[in-house]
PDB file of C-alpha atoms in Angstrom:
ATOM      1  CA  GLY A 270     128.411 177.343 113.505  1.00 66.00           C
ATOM      2  CA  GLN A 271     129.075 174.260 115.535  1.00 78.00           C
ATOM      3  CA  ASN A 272     132.447 172.623 115.615  1.00 89.00           C
ATOM      4  CA  ILE A 273     134.346 170.087 117.668  1.00 95.00           C
ATOM      5  CA  ASP A 274     138.094 169.621 117.259  1.00 96.00           C
ATOM      6  CA  GLN A 275     140.201 166.672 118.356  1.00 97.00           C
ATOM      7  CA  PRO A 276     143.633 165.508 117.254  1.00 97.00           C
ATOM      8  CA  THR A 277     143.382 162.878 114.545  1.00 96.00           C
ATOM      9  CA  GLU A 278     145.913 160.452 115.921  1.00 97.00           C
ATOM     10  CA  MET A 279     148.109 159.948 119.005  1.00 98.00           C
ATOM     11  CA  THR A 280     150.666 157.347 119.983  1.00 97.00           C
ATOM     12  CA  ALA A 281     151.733 156.396 123.493  1.00 97.00           C
ATOM     13  CA  THR A 282     153.594 153.634 125.283  1.00 97.00           C
ATOM     14  CA  GLU A 283     152.108 150.928 127.460  1.00 97.00           C
ATOM     15  CA  GLY A 284     152.049 152.040 131.105  1.00 97.00           C
ATOM     16  CA  ALA A 285     152.228 155.740 130.246  1.00 97.00           C
ATOM     17  CA  ILE A 286     149.659 158.540 130.641  1.00 97.00           C
ATOM     18  CA  VAL A 287     148.009 160.200 127.658  1.00 98.00           C
ATOM     19  CA  GLN A 288     145.762 163.265 127.430  1.00 98.00           C
ATOM     20  CA  ILE A 289     143.328 163.620 124.533  1.00 98.00           C
ATOM     21  CA  ASN A 290     142.040 167.149 124.048  1.00 98.00           C
ATOM     22  CA  CYS A 291     138.710 168.314 122.687  1.00 98.00           C
ATOM     23  CA  THR A 292     137.697 171.888 121.945  1.00 97.00           C
ATOM     24  CA  TYR A 293     134.197 172.850 120.959  1.00 96.00           C
ATOM     25  CA  GLN A 294     132.233 175.790 119.654  1.00 93.00           C
ATOM     26  CA  THR A 295     128.483 175.333 119.841  1.00 86.00           C
ATOM     27  CA  SER A 296     125.409 177.522 120.026  1.00 81.00           C
ATOM     28  CA  GLY A 297     124.432 176.585 123.558  1.00 84.00           C
ATOM     29  CA  PHE A 298     125.974 173.825 125.634  1.00 89.00           C
ATOM     30  CA  ASN A 299     124.319 171.131 127.672  1.00 91.00           C
ATOM     31  CA  GLY A 300     126.963 168.504 128.364  1.00 94.00           C
ATOM     32  CA  LEU A 301     129.989 166.689 126.986  1.00 96.00           C
ATOM     33  CA  PHE A 302     130.508 162.964 126.493  1.00 97.00           C
ATOM     34  CA  TRP A 303     133.514 160.786 125.777  1.00 98.00           C
ATOM     35  CA  TYR A 304     133.068 157.467 123.997  1.00 98.00           C
ATOM     36  CA  GLN A 305     135.548 154.728 123.129  1.00 98.00           C
ATOM     37  CA  GLN A 306     135.299 152.895 119.829  1.00 98.00           C
ATOM     38  CA  HIS A 307     137.439 149.885 118.960  1.00 97.00           C
ATOM     39  CA  ALA A 308     137.959 149.209 115.264  1.00 94.00           C
ATOM     40  CA  GLY A 309     134.925 147.535 113.739  1.00 91.00           C
ATOM     41  CA  GLU A 310     132.827 147.934 116.873  1.00 95.00           C
ATOM     42  CA  ALA A 311     130.178 150.276 118.238  1.00 97.00           C
ATOM     43  CA  PRO A 312     131.072 153.244 120.469  1.00 97.00           C
ATOM     44  CA  THR A 313     130.797 152.663 124.211  1.00 97.00           C
ATOM     45  CA  PHE A 314     130.278 155.314 126.873  1.00 96.00           C
ATOM     46  CA  LEU A 315     133.255 156.428 128.963  1.00 97.00           C
ATOM     47  CA  SER A 316     132.359 159.652 130.760  1.00 96.00           C
ATOM     48  CA  TYR A 317     130.048 162.641 130.986  1.00 96.00           C
ATOM     49  CA  ASN A 318     130.775 166.199 132.155  1.00 96.00           C
ATOM     50  CA  VAL A 319     128.248 168.944 132.627  1.00 94.00           C
ATOM     51  CA  LEU A 320     129.961 171.091 135.264  1.00 95.00           C
ATOM     52  CA  ASP A 321     133.507 172.437 135.259  1.00 96.00           C
ATOM     53  CA  GLY A 322     136.082 170.178 136.803  1.00 97.00           C
ATOM     54  CA  LEU A 323     137.436 166.681 136.796  1.00 96.00           C
ATOM     55  CA  GLU A 324     135.448 163.456 136.809  1.00 94.00           C
ATOM     56  CA  GLU A 325     137.489 160.387 137.714  1.00 93.00           C
ATOM     57  CA  LYS A 326     136.590 156.809 136.876  1.00 90.00           C
ATOM     58  CA  GLY A 327     139.330 154.331 137.537  1.00 94.00           C
ATOM     59  CA  ARG A 328     142.118 154.738 134.988  1.00 96.00           C
ATOM     60  CA  PHE A 329     140.085 157.276 133.018  1.00 96.00           C
ATOM     61  CA  SER A 330     139.379 160.894 133.972  1.00 97.00           C
ATOM     62  CA  SER A 331     137.644 163.654 132.063  1.00 98.00           C
ATOM     63  CA  PHE A 332     137.927 167.391 132.570  1.00 98.00           C
ATOM     64  CA  LEU A 333     135.673 170.202 131.415  1.00 98.00           C
ATOM     65  CA  SER A 334     136.055 173.972 131.232  1.00 97.00           C
ATOM     66  CA  ARG A 335     132.819 175.466 129.937  1.00 95.00           C
ATOM     67  CA  SER A 336     134.217 179.010 129.738  1.00 94.00           C
ATOM     68  CA  LYS A 337     137.063 177.832 127.491  1.00 95.00           C
ATOM     69  CA  GLY A 338     135.035 175.346 125.454  1.00 95.00           C
ATOM     70  CA  TYR A 339     137.590 172.693 126.339  1.00 96.00           C
ATOM     71  CA  SER A 340     137.688 169.153 127.617  1.00 98.00           C
ATOM     72  CA  TYR A 341     140.269 166.447 127.921  1.00 98.00           C
ATOM     73  CA  LEU A 342     140.253 162.717 128.527  1.00 98.00           C
ATOM     74  CA  LEU A 343     143.138 161.421 130.614  1.00 98.00           C
ATOM     75  CA  LEU A 344     144.091 157.767 130.380  1.00 97.00           C
ATOM     76  CA  LYS A 345     146.518 156.437 132.984  1.00 97.00           C
ATOM     77  CA  GLU A 346     148.517 153.206 133.102  1.00 97.00           C
ATOM     78  CA  LEU A 347     147.895 152.613 129.433  1.00 98.00           C
ATOM     79  CA  GLN A 348     147.211 149.074 128.309  1.00 97.00           C
ATOM     80  CA  MET A 349     147.322 147.585 124.826  1.00 97.00           C
ATOM     81  CA  LYS A 350     143.535 147.201 124.889  1.00 97.00           C
ATOM     82  CA  ASP A 351     143.242 151.008 125.130  1.00 98.00           C
ATOM     83  CA  SER A 352     144.205 151.223 121.456  1.00 98.00           C
ATOM     84  CA  ALA A 353     140.980 152.606 120.008  1.00 98.00           C
ATOM     85  CA  SER A 354     139.331 155.783 118.783  1.00 98.00           C
ATOM     86  CA  TYR A 355     138.107 158.240 121.394  1.00 98.00           C
ATOM     87  CA  LEU A 356     135.105 160.345 120.456  1.00 98.00           C
ATOM     88  CA  CYS A 357     134.173 163.661 122.036  1.00 97.00           C
ATOM     89  CA  ALA A 358     130.483 164.624 121.738  1.00 96.00           C
ATOM     90  CA  VAL A 359     128.513 167.664 122.829  1.00 95.00           C
ATOM     91  CA  THR A 360     124.799 168.056 123.422  1.00 92.00           C
ATOM     92  CA  THR A 361     123.397 171.508 122.860  1.00 86.00           C
ATOM     93  CA  SER A 362     120.785 173.401 124.819  1.00 81.00           C
ATOM     94  CA  GLY A 363     117.634 174.305 122.935  1.00 77.00           C
ATOM     95  CA  THR A 364     117.858 171.259 120.673  1.00 79.00           C
ATOM     96  CA  TYR A 365     118.294 167.608 121.405  1.00 84.00           C
ATOM     97  CA  LYS A 366     121.106 167.055 118.957  1.00 89.00           C
ATOM     98  CA  TYR A 367     124.383 165.295 119.486  1.00 91.00           C
ATOM     99  CA  ILE A 368     127.472 166.658 117.772  1.00 93.00           C
ATOM    100  CA  PHE A 369     130.479 164.369 117.580  1.00 95.00           C
ATOM    101  CA  GLY A 370     134.060 165.241 116.869  1.00 95.00           C
ATOM    102  CA  THR A 371     135.864 163.187 114.235  1.00 95.00           C
ATOM    103  CA  GLY A 372     137.595 161.150 116.927  1.00 96.00           C
ATOM    104  CA  THR A 373     141.180 160.587 118.039  1.00 98.00           C
ATOM    105  CA  ARG A 374     142.804 157.299 117.102  1.00 97.00           C
ATOM    106  CA  LEU A 375     145.105 156.196 119.928  1.00 98.00           C
ATOM    107  CA  LYS A 376     147.798 153.621 119.340  1.00 98.00           C
ATOM    108  CA  VAL A 377     149.386 152.064 122.411  1.00 97.00           C
ATOM    109  CA  LEU A 378     152.814 150.575 121.735  1.00 96.00           C
ATOM    110  CA  ALA A 379     154.512 147.877 123.773  1.00 94.00           C
TER     111      ALA A 379
ATOM    112  CA  GLU B1163     120.285 141.588 128.321  1.00 84.00           C
ATOM    113  CA  ALA B1164     120.007 145.330 127.642  1.00 83.00           C
ATOM    114  CA  GLN B1165     120.683 145.945 123.993  1.00 95.00           C
ATOM    115  CA  VAL B1166     120.065 147.877 120.808  1.00 98.00           C
ATOM    116  CA  THR B1167     119.494 145.572 117.840  1.00 98.00           C
ATOM    117  CA  GLN B1168     119.963 146.654 114.254  1.00 97.00           C
ATOM    118  CA  ASN B1169     119.123 144.671 111.138  1.00 97.00           C
ATOM    119  CA  PRO B1170     120.567 143.935 108.716  1.00 97.00           C
ATOM    120  CA  ARG B1171     124.228 144.057 109.726  1.00 97.00           C
ATOM    121  CA  TYR B1172     125.383 144.172 106.113  1.00 97.00           C
ATOM    122  CA  LEU B1173     123.561 145.049 102.918  1.00 96.00           C
ATOM    123  CA  ILE B1174     124.658 145.529  99.337  1.00 96.00           C
ATOM    124  CA  THR B1175     121.965 146.984  97.119  1.00 95.00           C
ATOM    125  CA  VAL B1176     121.448 149.118  94.038  1.00 95.00           C
ATOM    126  CA  THR B1177     120.576 152.746  93.487  1.00 96.00           C
ATOM    127  CA  GLY B1178     116.896 153.539  93.817  1.00 95.00           C
ATOM    128  CA  LYS B1179     115.762 150.365  95.567  1.00 96.00           C
ATOM    129  CA  LYS B1180     113.967 151.341  98.770  1.00 97.00           C
ATOM    130  CA  LEU B1181     115.373 149.851 101.944  1.00 97.00           C
ATOM    131  CA  THR B1182     114.686 149.936 105.660  1.00 98.00           C
ATOM    132  CA  VAL B1183     117.164 149.397 108.474  1.00 98.00           C
ATOM    133  CA  THR B1184     115.411 148.379 111.652  1.00 98.00           C
ATOM    134  CA  CYS B1185     116.434 149.381 115.177  1.00 98.00           C
ATOM    135  CA  SER B1186     114.940 148.058 118.378  1.00 98.00           C
ATOM    136  CA  GLN B1187     115.860 148.646 122.033  1.00 98.00           C
ATOM    137  CA  ASN B1188     114.688 146.803 125.132  1.00 96.00           C
ATOM    138  CA  MET B1189     115.644 149.385 127.775  1.00 96.00           C
ATOM    139  CA  ASN B1190     112.505 151.546 127.644  1.00 96.00           C
ATOM    140  CA  HIS B1191     114.619 154.457 126.456  1.00 96.00           C
ATOM    141  CA  GLU B1192     112.856 157.594 125.305  1.00 96.00           C
ATOM    142  CA  TYR B1193     115.624 159.052 123.139  1.00 96.00           C
ATOM    143  CA  MET B1194     116.683 157.244 119.966  1.00 97.00           C
ATOM    144  CA  SER B1195     118.981 158.377 117.215  1.00 97.00           C
ATOM    145  CA  TRP B1196     120.512 157.369 113.888  1.00 98.00           C
ATOM    146  CA  TYR B1197     124.076 158.180 112.869  1.00 98.00           C
ATOM    147  CA  ARG B1198     126.250 157.551 109.875  1.00 98.00           C
ATOM    148  CA  GLN B1199     130.000 157.158 110.234  1.00 97.00           C
ATOM    149  CA  ASP B1200     132.339 157.946 107.379  1.00 96.00           C
ATOM    150  CA  PRO B1201     136.163 158.026 107.368  1.00 92.00           C
ATOM    151  CA  GLY B1202     137.457 161.443 108.339  1.00 89.00           C
ATOM    152  CA  LEU B1203     133.975 162.752 109.129  1.00 92.00           C
ATOM    153  CA  GLY B1204     133.191 160.951 112.342  1.00 91.00           C
ATOM    154  CA  LEU B1205     129.688 160.211 113.563  1.00 95.00           C
ATOM    155  CA  ARG B1206     127.023 162.477 112.103  1.00 96.00           C
ATOM    156  CA  GLN B1207     123.485 162.502 113.396  1.00 96.00           C
ATOM    157  CA  ILE B1208     120.802 161.829 110.780  1.00 98.00           C
ATOM    158  CA  TYR B1209     117.566 161.917 112.789  1.00 97.00           C
ATOM    159  CA  TYR B1210     116.608 161.632 116.415  1.00 96.00           C
ATOM    160  CA  SER B1211     113.445 161.021 118.379  1.00 96.00           C
ATOM    161  CA  MET B1212     112.586 162.300 121.824  1.00 94.00           C
ATOM    162  CA  ASN B1213     109.623 159.959 122.235  1.00 94.00           C
ATOM    163  CA  VAL B1214     106.832 158.203 120.359  1.00 95.00           C
ATOM    164  CA  GLU B1215     105.667 160.258 117.369  1.00 95.00           C
ATOM    165  CA  VAL B1216     108.312 162.946 118.081  1.00 94.00           C
ATOM    166  CA  THR B1217     111.177 163.039 115.572  1.00 96.00           C
ATOM    167  CA  ASP B1218     113.505 165.757 114.348  1.00 95.00           C
ATOM    168  CA  LYS B1219     116.329 166.258 111.893  1.00 95.00           C
ATOM    169  CA  GLY B1220     119.960 165.923 112.831  1.00 94.00           C
ATOM    170  CA  ASP B1221     122.784 167.382 110.783  1.00 93.00           C
ATOM    171  CA  VAL B1222     122.510 165.154 107.694  1.00 96.00           C
ATOM    172  CA  PRO B1223     118.833 164.207 107.180  1.00 97.00           C
ATOM    173  CA  GLU B1224     118.659 164.526 103.377  1.00 97.00           C
ATOM    174  CA  GLY B1225     117.653 161.279 101.674  1.00 97.00           C
ATOM    175  CA  TYR B1226     116.456 159.594 104.887  1.00 98.00           C
ATOM    176  CA  LYS B1227     113.174 159.146 106.704  1.00 98.00           C
ATOM    177  CA  VAL B1228     112.365 157.778 110.138  1.00 98.00           C
ATOM    178  CA  SER B1229     109.309 156.911 112.172  1.00 97.00           C
ATOM    179  CA  ARG B1230     108.653 156.286 115.870  1.00 97.00           C
ATOM    180  CA  LYS B1231     105.323 154.560 116.209  1.00 97.00           C
ATOM    181  CA  GLU B1232     106.382 152.505 119.228  1.00 97.00           C
ATOM    182  CA  LYS B1233     108.848 153.379 121.931  1.00 97.00           C
ATOM    183  CA  ARG B1234     111.161 150.450 121.247  1.00 97.00           C
ATOM    184  CA  ASN B1235     111.471 150.774 117.449  1.00 98.00           C
ATOM    185  CA  PHE B1236     113.058 153.455 115.304  1.00 98.00           C
ATOM    186  CA  PRO B1237     113.486 152.346 111.677  1.00 98.00           C
ATOM    187  CA  LEU B1238     115.616 154.255 109.169  1.00 98.00           C
ATOM    188  CA  ILE B1239     114.171 154.392 105.664  1.00 98.00           C
ATOM    189  CA  LEU B1240     116.043 155.162 102.468  1.00 97.00           C
ATOM    190  CA  GLU B1241     113.332 155.745  99.881  1.00 95.00           C
ATOM    191  CA  SER B1242     115.680 156.015  96.900  1.00 97.00           C
ATOM    192  CA  PRO B1243     119.204 155.117  97.976  1.00 97.00           C
ATOM    193  CA  SER B1244     122.155 156.638  96.171  1.00 97.00           C
ATOM    194  CA  PRO B1245     125.870 155.728  96.228  1.00 97.00           C
ATOM    195  CA  ASN B1246     126.686 158.687  98.526  1.00 97.00           C
ATOM    196  CA  GLN B1247     124.657 156.925 101.212  1.00 98.00           C
ATOM    197  CA  THR B1248     127.159 154.086 101.311  1.00 98.00           C
ATOM    198  CA  SER B1249     128.283 154.203 104.923  1.00 97.00           C
ATOM    199  CA  LEU B1250     128.339 152.553 108.340  1.00 98.00           C
ATOM    200  CA  TYR B1251     125.123 153.302 110.219  1.00 98.00           C
ATOM    201  CA  PHE B1252     124.567 153.186 113.967  1.00 98.00           C
ATOM    202  CA  CYS B1253     121.364 153.343 115.944  1.00 98.00           C
ATOM    203  CA  ALA B1254     121.585 154.495 119.561  1.00 98.00           C
ATOM    204  CA  SER B1255     119.237 154.980 122.485  1.00 97.00           C
ATOM    205  CA  SER B1256     119.282 156.591 125.927  1.00 96.00           C
ATOM    206  CA  TYR B1257     116.926 157.789 128.654  1.00 94.00           C
ATOM    207  CA  GLY B1258     117.566 161.384 127.595  1.00 89.00           C
ATOM    208  CA  THR B1259     120.053 163.603 125.796  1.00 86.00           C
ATOM    209  CA  ASN B1260     122.239 163.908 128.869  1.00 88.00           C
ATOM    210  CA  GLN B1261     122.335 160.201 129.544  1.00 92.00           C
ATOM    211  CA  PRO B1262     124.845 157.784 127.978  1.00 94.00           C
ATOM    212  CA  GLN B1263     123.822 156.423 124.625  1.00 96.00           C
ATOM    213  CA  HIS B1264     123.789 152.684 123.957  1.00 97.00           C
ATOM    214  CA  PHE B1265     124.757 151.858 120.390  1.00 98.00           C
ATOM    215  CA  GLY B1266     123.729 148.997 118.154  1.00 98.00           C
ATOM    216  CA  ASP B1267     126.421 146.938 116.426  1.00 97.00           C
ATOM    217  CA  GLY B1268     126.124 148.917 113.206  1.00 97.00           C
ATOM    218  CA  THR B1269     124.842 148.317 109.691  1.00 98.00           C
ATOM    219  CA  ARG B1270     127.252 148.497 106.783  1.00 97.00           C
ATOM    220  CA  LEU B1271     125.374 149.659 103.683  1.00 98.00           C
ATOM    221  CA  SER B1272     126.847 149.580 100.196  1.00 97.00           C
ATOM    222  CA  ILE B1273     124.796 151.167  97.444  1.00 97.00           C
ATOM    223  CA  LEU B1274     125.989 150.471  93.922  1.00 96.00           C
TER     224      LEU B1274
END
């Protein structure tokens, strides 16, 4: 079967660093996306990993280990506006489907 | 402005009354997709389309139909809506499956 696991909820303090983990089990793997979704809004793209390693984009970084079926999103210097849900999604080889995890709701406290 | 436009944004209707949710993109994207989002279940793909006249089922296609007669449009059709199709629906588009998806603002459907 195909499955993506993320923690349901996390809490962190403004200015801190938080790591959101994502593990996946899919029949074939093509790439992994992270999206941010504020309450009541549409998801917006954050990052994409296809090869093992770390991709850095300003305050946000994403890591992928294909052999372990594992990714994380690292958010540095947290700001209040980072309070949102973070969605991990995998695209599978052989099909053109997207599979999303259920998302991690991050609360940033002052 | 590059965008994905869904209509309507909100709809309350009754069981069995056919409805169509339209989706249009102005970015010349080849890949388009429909999702439903339910609490605790996340985003689940209903149907996707790789290009004009090419569509395929996602993970939850039952009760839905789609068509892709033009590149820019990808309507979602509920022939006989039922209460279990009450949900928040998103349309998305991208150049390909390994390109970032652009999402519409969502359509909140309530079926009584």
